[in-house]
Short mmCIF file of C-alpha atoms in Angstrom, two decimals:
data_model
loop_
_atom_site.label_atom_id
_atom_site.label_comp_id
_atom_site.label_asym_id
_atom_site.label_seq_id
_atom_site.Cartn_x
_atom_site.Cartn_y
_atom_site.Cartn_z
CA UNK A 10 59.24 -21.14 24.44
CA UNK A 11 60.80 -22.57 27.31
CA UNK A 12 62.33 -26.05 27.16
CA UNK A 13 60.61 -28.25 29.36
CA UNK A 14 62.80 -30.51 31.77
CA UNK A 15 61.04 -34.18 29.92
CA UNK A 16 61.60 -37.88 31.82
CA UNK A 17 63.34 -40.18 30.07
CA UNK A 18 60.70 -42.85 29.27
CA UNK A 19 60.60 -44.73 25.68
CA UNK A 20 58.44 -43.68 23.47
CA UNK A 21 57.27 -46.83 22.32
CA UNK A 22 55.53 -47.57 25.88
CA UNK A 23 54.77 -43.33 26.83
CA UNK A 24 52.48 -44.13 23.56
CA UNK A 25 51.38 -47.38 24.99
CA UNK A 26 50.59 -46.01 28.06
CA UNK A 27 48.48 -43.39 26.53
CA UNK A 28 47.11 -45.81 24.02
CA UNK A 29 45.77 -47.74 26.96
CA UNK A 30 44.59 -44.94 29.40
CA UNK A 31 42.91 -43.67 26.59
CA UNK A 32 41.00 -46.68 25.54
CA UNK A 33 40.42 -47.38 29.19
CA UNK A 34 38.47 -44.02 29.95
CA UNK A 35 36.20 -45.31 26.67
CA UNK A 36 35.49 -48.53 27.82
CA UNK A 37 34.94 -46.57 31.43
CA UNK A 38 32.86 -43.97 29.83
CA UNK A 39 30.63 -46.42 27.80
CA UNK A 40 29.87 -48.57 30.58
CA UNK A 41 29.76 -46.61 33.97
CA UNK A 42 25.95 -44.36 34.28
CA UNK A 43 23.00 -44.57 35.97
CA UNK A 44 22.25 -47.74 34.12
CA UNK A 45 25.86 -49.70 34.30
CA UNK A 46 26.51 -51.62 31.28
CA UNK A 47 28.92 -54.72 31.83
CA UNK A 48 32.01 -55.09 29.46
CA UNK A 49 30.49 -58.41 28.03
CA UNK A 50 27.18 -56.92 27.31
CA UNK A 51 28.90 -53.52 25.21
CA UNK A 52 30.89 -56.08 23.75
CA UNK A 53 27.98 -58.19 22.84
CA UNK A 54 25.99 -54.70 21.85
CA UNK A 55 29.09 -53.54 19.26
CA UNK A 56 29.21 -57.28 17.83
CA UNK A 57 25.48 -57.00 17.13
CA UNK A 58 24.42 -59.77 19.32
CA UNK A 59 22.40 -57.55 21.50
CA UNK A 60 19.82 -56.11 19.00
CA UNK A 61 16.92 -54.10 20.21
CA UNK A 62 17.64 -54.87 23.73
CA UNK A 63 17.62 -51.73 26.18
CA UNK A 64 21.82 -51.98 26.55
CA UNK A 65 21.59 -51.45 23.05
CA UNK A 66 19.61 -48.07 23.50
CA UNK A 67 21.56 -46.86 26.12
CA UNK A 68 25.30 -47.85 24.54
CA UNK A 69 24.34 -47.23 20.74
CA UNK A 70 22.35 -43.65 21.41
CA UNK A 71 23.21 -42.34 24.37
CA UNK A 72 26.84 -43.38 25.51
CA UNK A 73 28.70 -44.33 22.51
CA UNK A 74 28.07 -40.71 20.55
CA UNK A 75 29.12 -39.15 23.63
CA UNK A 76 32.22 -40.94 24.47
CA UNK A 77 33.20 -40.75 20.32
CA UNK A 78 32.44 -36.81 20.99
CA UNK A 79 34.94 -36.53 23.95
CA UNK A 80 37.81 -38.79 21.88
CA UNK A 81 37.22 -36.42 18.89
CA UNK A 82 36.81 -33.09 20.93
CA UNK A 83 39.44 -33.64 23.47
CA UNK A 84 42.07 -34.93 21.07
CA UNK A 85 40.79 -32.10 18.43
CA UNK A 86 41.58 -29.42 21.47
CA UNK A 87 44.93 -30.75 22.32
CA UNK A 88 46.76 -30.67 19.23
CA UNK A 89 45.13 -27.08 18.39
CA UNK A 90 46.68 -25.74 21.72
CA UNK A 91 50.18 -27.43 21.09
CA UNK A 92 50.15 -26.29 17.53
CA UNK A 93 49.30 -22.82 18.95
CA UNK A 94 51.54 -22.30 21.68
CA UNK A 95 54.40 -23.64 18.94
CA UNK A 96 53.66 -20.94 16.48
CA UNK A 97 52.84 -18.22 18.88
CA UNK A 98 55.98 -19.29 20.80
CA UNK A 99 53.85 -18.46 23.94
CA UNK A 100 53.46 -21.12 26.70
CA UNK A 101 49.99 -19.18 27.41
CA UNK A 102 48.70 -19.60 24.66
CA UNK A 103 45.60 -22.13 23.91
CA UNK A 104 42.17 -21.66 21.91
CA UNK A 105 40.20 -20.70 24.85
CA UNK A 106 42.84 -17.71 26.11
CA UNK A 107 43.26 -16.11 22.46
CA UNK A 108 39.99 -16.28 21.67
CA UNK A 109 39.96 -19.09 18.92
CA UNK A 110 36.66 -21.38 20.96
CA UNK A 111 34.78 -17.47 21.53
CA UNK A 112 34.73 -16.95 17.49
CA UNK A 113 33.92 -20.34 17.16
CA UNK A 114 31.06 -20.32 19.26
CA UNK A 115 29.92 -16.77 17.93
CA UNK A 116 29.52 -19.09 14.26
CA UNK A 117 27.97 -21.66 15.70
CA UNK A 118 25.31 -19.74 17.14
CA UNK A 119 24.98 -17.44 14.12
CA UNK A 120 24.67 -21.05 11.87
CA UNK A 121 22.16 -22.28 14.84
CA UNK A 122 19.54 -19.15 14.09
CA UNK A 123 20.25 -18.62 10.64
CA UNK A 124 22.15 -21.22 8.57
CA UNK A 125 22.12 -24.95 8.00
CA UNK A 126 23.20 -27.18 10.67
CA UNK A 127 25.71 -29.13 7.59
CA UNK A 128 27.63 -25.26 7.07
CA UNK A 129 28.31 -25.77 11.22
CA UNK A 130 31.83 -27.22 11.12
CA UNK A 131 33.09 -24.90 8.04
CA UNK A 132 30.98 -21.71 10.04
CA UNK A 133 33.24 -22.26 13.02
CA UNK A 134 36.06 -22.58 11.62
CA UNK A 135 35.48 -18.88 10.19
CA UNK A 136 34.92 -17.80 13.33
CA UNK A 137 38.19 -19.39 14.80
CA UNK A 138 40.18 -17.99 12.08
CA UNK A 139 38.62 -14.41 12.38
CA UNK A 140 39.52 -14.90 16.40
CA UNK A 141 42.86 -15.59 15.96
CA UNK A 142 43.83 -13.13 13.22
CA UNK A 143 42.16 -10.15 15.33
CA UNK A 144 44.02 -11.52 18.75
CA UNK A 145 47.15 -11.36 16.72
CA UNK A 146 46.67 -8.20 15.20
CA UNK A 147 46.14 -6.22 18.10
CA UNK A 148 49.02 -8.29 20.16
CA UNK A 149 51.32 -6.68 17.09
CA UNK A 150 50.26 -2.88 17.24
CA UNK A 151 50.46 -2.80 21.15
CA UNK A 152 53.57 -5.13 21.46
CA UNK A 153 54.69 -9.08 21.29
CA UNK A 154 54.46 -10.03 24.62
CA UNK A 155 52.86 -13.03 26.05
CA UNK A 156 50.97 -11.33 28.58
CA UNK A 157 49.81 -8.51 25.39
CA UNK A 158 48.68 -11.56 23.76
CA UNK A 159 46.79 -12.62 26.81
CA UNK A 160 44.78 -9.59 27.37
CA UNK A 161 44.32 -9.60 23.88
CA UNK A 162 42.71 -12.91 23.75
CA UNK A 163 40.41 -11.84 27.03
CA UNK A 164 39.10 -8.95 25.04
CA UNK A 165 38.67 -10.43 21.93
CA UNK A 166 36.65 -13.42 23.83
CA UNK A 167 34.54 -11.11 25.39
CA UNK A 168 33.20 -9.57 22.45
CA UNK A 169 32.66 -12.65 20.98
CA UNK A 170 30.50 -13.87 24.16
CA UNK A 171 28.65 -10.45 23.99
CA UNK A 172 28.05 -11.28 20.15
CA UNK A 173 26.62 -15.31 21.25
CA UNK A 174 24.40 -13.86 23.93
CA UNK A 175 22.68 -10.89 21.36
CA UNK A 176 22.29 -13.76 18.49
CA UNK A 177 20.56 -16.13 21.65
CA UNK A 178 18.31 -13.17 22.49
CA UNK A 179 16.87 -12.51 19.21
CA UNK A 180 16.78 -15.99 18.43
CA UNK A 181 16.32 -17.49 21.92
CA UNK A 182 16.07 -21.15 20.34
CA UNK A 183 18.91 -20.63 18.04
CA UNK A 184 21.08 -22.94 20.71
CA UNK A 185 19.34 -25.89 22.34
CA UNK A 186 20.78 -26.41 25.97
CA UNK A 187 22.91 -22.76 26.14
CA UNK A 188 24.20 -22.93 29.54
CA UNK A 189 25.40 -26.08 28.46
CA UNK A 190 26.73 -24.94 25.26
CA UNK A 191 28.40 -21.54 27.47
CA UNK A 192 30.12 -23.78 29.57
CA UNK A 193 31.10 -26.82 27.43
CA UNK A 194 29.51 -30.24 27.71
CA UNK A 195 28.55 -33.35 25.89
CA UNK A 196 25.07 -34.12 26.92
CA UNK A 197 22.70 -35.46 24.31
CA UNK A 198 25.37 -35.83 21.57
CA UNK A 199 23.98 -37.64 18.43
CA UNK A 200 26.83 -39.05 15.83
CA UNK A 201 24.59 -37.04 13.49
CA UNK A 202 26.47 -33.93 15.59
CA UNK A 203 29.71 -35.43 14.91
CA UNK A 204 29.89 -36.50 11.70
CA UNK A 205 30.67 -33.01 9.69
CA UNK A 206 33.26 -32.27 12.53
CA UNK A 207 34.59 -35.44 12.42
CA UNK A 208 35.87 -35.18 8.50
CA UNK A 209 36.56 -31.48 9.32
CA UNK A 210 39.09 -32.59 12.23
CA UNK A 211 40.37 -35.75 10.56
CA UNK A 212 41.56 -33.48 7.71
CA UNK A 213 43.39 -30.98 10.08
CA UNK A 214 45.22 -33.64 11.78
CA UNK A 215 46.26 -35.41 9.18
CA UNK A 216 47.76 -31.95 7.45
CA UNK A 217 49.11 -30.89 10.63
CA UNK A 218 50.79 -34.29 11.25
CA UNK A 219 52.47 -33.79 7.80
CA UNK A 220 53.83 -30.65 8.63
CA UNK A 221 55.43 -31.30 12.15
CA UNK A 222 58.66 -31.38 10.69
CA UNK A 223 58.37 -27.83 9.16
CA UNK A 224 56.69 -27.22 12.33
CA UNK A 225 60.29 -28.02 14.33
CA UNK A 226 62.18 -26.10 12.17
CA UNK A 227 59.81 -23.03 12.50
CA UNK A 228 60.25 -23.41 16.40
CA UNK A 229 63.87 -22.63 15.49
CA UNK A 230 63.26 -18.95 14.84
CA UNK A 231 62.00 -16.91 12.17
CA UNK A 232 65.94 -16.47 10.81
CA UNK A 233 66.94 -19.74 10.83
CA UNK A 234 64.10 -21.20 9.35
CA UNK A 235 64.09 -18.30 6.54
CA UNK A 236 67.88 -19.05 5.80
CA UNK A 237 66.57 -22.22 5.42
CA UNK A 238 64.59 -21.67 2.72
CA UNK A 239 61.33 -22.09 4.77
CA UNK A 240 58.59 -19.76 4.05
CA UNK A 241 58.06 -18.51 8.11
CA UNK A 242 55.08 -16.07 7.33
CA UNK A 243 53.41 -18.10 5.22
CA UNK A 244 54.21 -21.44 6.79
CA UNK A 245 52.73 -19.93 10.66
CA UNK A 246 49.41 -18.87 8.65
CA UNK A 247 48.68 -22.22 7.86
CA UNK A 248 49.75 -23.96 11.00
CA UNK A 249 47.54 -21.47 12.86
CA UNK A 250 44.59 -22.09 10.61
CA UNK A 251 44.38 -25.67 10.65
CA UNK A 252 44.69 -24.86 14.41
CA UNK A 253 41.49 -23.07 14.17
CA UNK A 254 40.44 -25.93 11.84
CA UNK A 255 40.75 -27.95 14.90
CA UNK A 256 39.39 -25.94 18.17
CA UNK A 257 35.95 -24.78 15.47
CA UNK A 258 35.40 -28.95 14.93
CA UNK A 259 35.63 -29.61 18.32
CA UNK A 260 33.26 -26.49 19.46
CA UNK A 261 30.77 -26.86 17.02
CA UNK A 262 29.52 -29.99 18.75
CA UNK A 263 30.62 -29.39 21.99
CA UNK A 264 30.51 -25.99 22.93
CA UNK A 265 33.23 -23.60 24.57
CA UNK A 266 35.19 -26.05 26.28
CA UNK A 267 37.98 -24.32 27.97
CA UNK A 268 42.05 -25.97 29.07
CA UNK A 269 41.99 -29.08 27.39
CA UNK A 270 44.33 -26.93 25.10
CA UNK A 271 46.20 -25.25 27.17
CA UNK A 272 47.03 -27.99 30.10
CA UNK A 273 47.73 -31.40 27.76
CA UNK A 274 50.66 -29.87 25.96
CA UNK A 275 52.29 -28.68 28.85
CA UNK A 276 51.84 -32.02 30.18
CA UNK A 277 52.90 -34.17 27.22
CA UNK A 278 55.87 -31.74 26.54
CA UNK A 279 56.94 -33.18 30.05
CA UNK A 280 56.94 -37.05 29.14
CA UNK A 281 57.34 -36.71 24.78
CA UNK A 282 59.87 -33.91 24.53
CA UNK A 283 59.84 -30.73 22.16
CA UNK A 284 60.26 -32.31 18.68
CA UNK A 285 56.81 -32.06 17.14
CA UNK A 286 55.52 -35.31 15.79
CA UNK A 287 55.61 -37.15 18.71
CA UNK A 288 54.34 -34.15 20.80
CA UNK A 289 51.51 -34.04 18.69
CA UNK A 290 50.86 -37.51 18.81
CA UNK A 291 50.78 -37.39 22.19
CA UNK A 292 48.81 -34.48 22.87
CA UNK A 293 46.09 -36.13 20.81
CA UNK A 294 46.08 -39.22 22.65
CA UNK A 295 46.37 -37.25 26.30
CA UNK A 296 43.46 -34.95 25.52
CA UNK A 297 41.05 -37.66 24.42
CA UNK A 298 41.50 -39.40 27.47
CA UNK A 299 41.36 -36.41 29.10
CA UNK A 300 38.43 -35.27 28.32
CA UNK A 301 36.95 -38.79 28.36
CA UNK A 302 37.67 -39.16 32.21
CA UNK A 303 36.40 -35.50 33.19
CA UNK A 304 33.32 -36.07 31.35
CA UNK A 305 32.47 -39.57 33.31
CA UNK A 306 33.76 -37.59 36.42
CA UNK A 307 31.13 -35.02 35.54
CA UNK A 308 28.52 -37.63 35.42
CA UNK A 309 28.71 -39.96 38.23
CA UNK A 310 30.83 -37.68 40.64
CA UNK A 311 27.34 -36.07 41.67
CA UNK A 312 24.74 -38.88 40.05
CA UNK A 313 21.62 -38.81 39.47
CA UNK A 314 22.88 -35.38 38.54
CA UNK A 315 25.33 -34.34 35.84
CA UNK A 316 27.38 -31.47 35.77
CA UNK A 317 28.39 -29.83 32.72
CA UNK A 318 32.25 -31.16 31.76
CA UNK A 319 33.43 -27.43 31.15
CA UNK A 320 33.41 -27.19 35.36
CA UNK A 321 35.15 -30.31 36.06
CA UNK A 322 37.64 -28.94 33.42
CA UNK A 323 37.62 -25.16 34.74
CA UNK A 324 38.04 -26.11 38.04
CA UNK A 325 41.35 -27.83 37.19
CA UNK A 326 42.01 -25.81 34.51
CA UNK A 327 41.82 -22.44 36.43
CA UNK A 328 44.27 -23.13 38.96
CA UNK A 329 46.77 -24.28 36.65
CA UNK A 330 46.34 -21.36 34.32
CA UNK A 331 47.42 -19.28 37.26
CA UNK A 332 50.05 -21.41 37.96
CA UNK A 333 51.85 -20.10 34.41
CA UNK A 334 50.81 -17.06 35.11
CA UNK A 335 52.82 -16.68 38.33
CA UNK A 336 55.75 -17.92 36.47
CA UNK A 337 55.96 -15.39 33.86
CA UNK A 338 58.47 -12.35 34.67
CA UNK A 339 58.31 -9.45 32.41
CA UNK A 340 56.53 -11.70 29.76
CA UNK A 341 58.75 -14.32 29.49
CA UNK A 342 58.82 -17.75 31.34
CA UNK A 343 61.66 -18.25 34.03
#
């Protein structure tokens, strides 16, 4: 992949900075609606000095599980697209091109008409997987390049969404809110949603955290890493599942979400440099505030009404995704 031109700022405050924005865009999030909520009054609500009061509704059942979503979903997305883009050694890549959020999603609605909701998290994560095995497979008979991997992705996706739209038609209340669920959004999230994605995400972080440093020498090359007694094949399997591990967590709950995992490691490979821990660090931080702030933006941009967060995100998203496109020549970035 290409190496990014980074600025030289200290890690110690990029991570403060992001530590910050990102609890900012919470405390933003949790407060800022049709009904604000002061700072002093959530912080009176979390403290439990605000019992049964109607803050107490609105910040413990309405806002709170929906900001806790975006942290968890955005962050979730982030470091699957970074760990992607690593292994694939592909700049384009993120769960949304290849495919990865389309399998999910086909899992989730299969669980949704047929299986228990507790199965969700495990259910997409089968259908990640199954996404990015068949985008790789057919990127490997037709040939390696980025854009093969691309069109791959588009084509697998589109099955996918064919397969989601047949399992809604038989079972037209197999997904509650599907336009929202199509386009990605957060709206009447329940921590009850969460919770199996949450230990399902947790996990994959914490295992790909612990293997960033096989991660950096697998961004090395296949040869090098093999000569140093580094199991590539093997090794790129696992990153790539606990990749899928990730993106199925985050779309189980909050549907097909597209560019959170495509644009925040291009960004944060900018400001934290290539080396892989910190990168990932970052890219967890940056897409939970992220996402936080385009999902307040899609609520009070247009208020009383709310617009799904997967526009706010596409419409930024699109443009940039074009933007790498334009800079590929033959495949391969400039």
């Amino acid at each position: 992949m290409k190496r990014w031109r980074t600025f030289s700022i200290p890690r110690r405050r990029l991570f403060a900075a992001l530590g910050a924005l990102t609890v900012l865009a919470a405390v933003l999030s949790i407060c800022l609606g049709a009904v604000p909520v002061p700072p002093g009054d959530l912080l009176a609500v979390l403290t439990g000095r605000l019992r049964g009061t109607a803050e107490a509704q609105i910040v413990l059942y309405a806002r709170l599980p929906r900001t806790c979503g975006c942290l968890l979903a955005g962050a979730a997305l982030a470091v699957s697209g970074a760990v992607i883009q690593g292994v694939l050694n592909n700049p384009l890549a993120a769960p949304n091109i290849i495919g990865v959020n389309a399998g999910a999603g086909l899992m989730v609605a299969f669980c949704s008409a047929f299986l228990p909701a507790a199965v969700m998290p495990l259910a997409a994560f089968a259908g990640a997987m199954a996404g990015v095995f068949l985008v790789l497979l057919i990127a490997e008979r037709t040939g390696a390049a980025k854009i093969t991997l691309v069109l791959a992705g588009v084509a697998v996706s589109n099955i996918f969404s064919a397969g989601i739209d047949a399992v809604v038609t038989l079972v037209p209340d197999a997904l509650n809110g599907y336009s929202d669920f199509r386009i990605g959004g957060l709206a009447n999230l329940s921590m009850s949603r969460v919770a199996p994605a949450f230990w399902v995400i947790l996990a994959a972080l914490l295992l790909v955290l612990a293997l960033s440093g096989e991660l950096d020498i697998l961004l090395l090359g296949t040869e090098t890493a093999r000569s140093l007694g580094l199991p590539a094949k093997p090794l790129r399997m696992v990153l790539l599942a606990l990749a899928a591990a990730l993106a199925g967590g985050a779309v189980s709950f909050c549907g097909l979400l597209g560019f959170v995992g495509l644009i925040v490691p291009h960004i944060m490979r900018r400001f934290a440099g290539e080396e892989s821990l910190p990168l990932l660090l970052a890219c967890g931080l940056g897409g939970a505030a992220l996402l936080t702030g385009c999902d307040l933006l899609a609520r009070v941009l247009f208020a009383p009404y709310e617009l799904p967060v997967g526009i706010v995100l596409s419409l930024g998203g699109g443009p940039f995704f074009i933007w790498l496109l334009l800079r590929q020549r033959g495949g391969r970035t400039p």
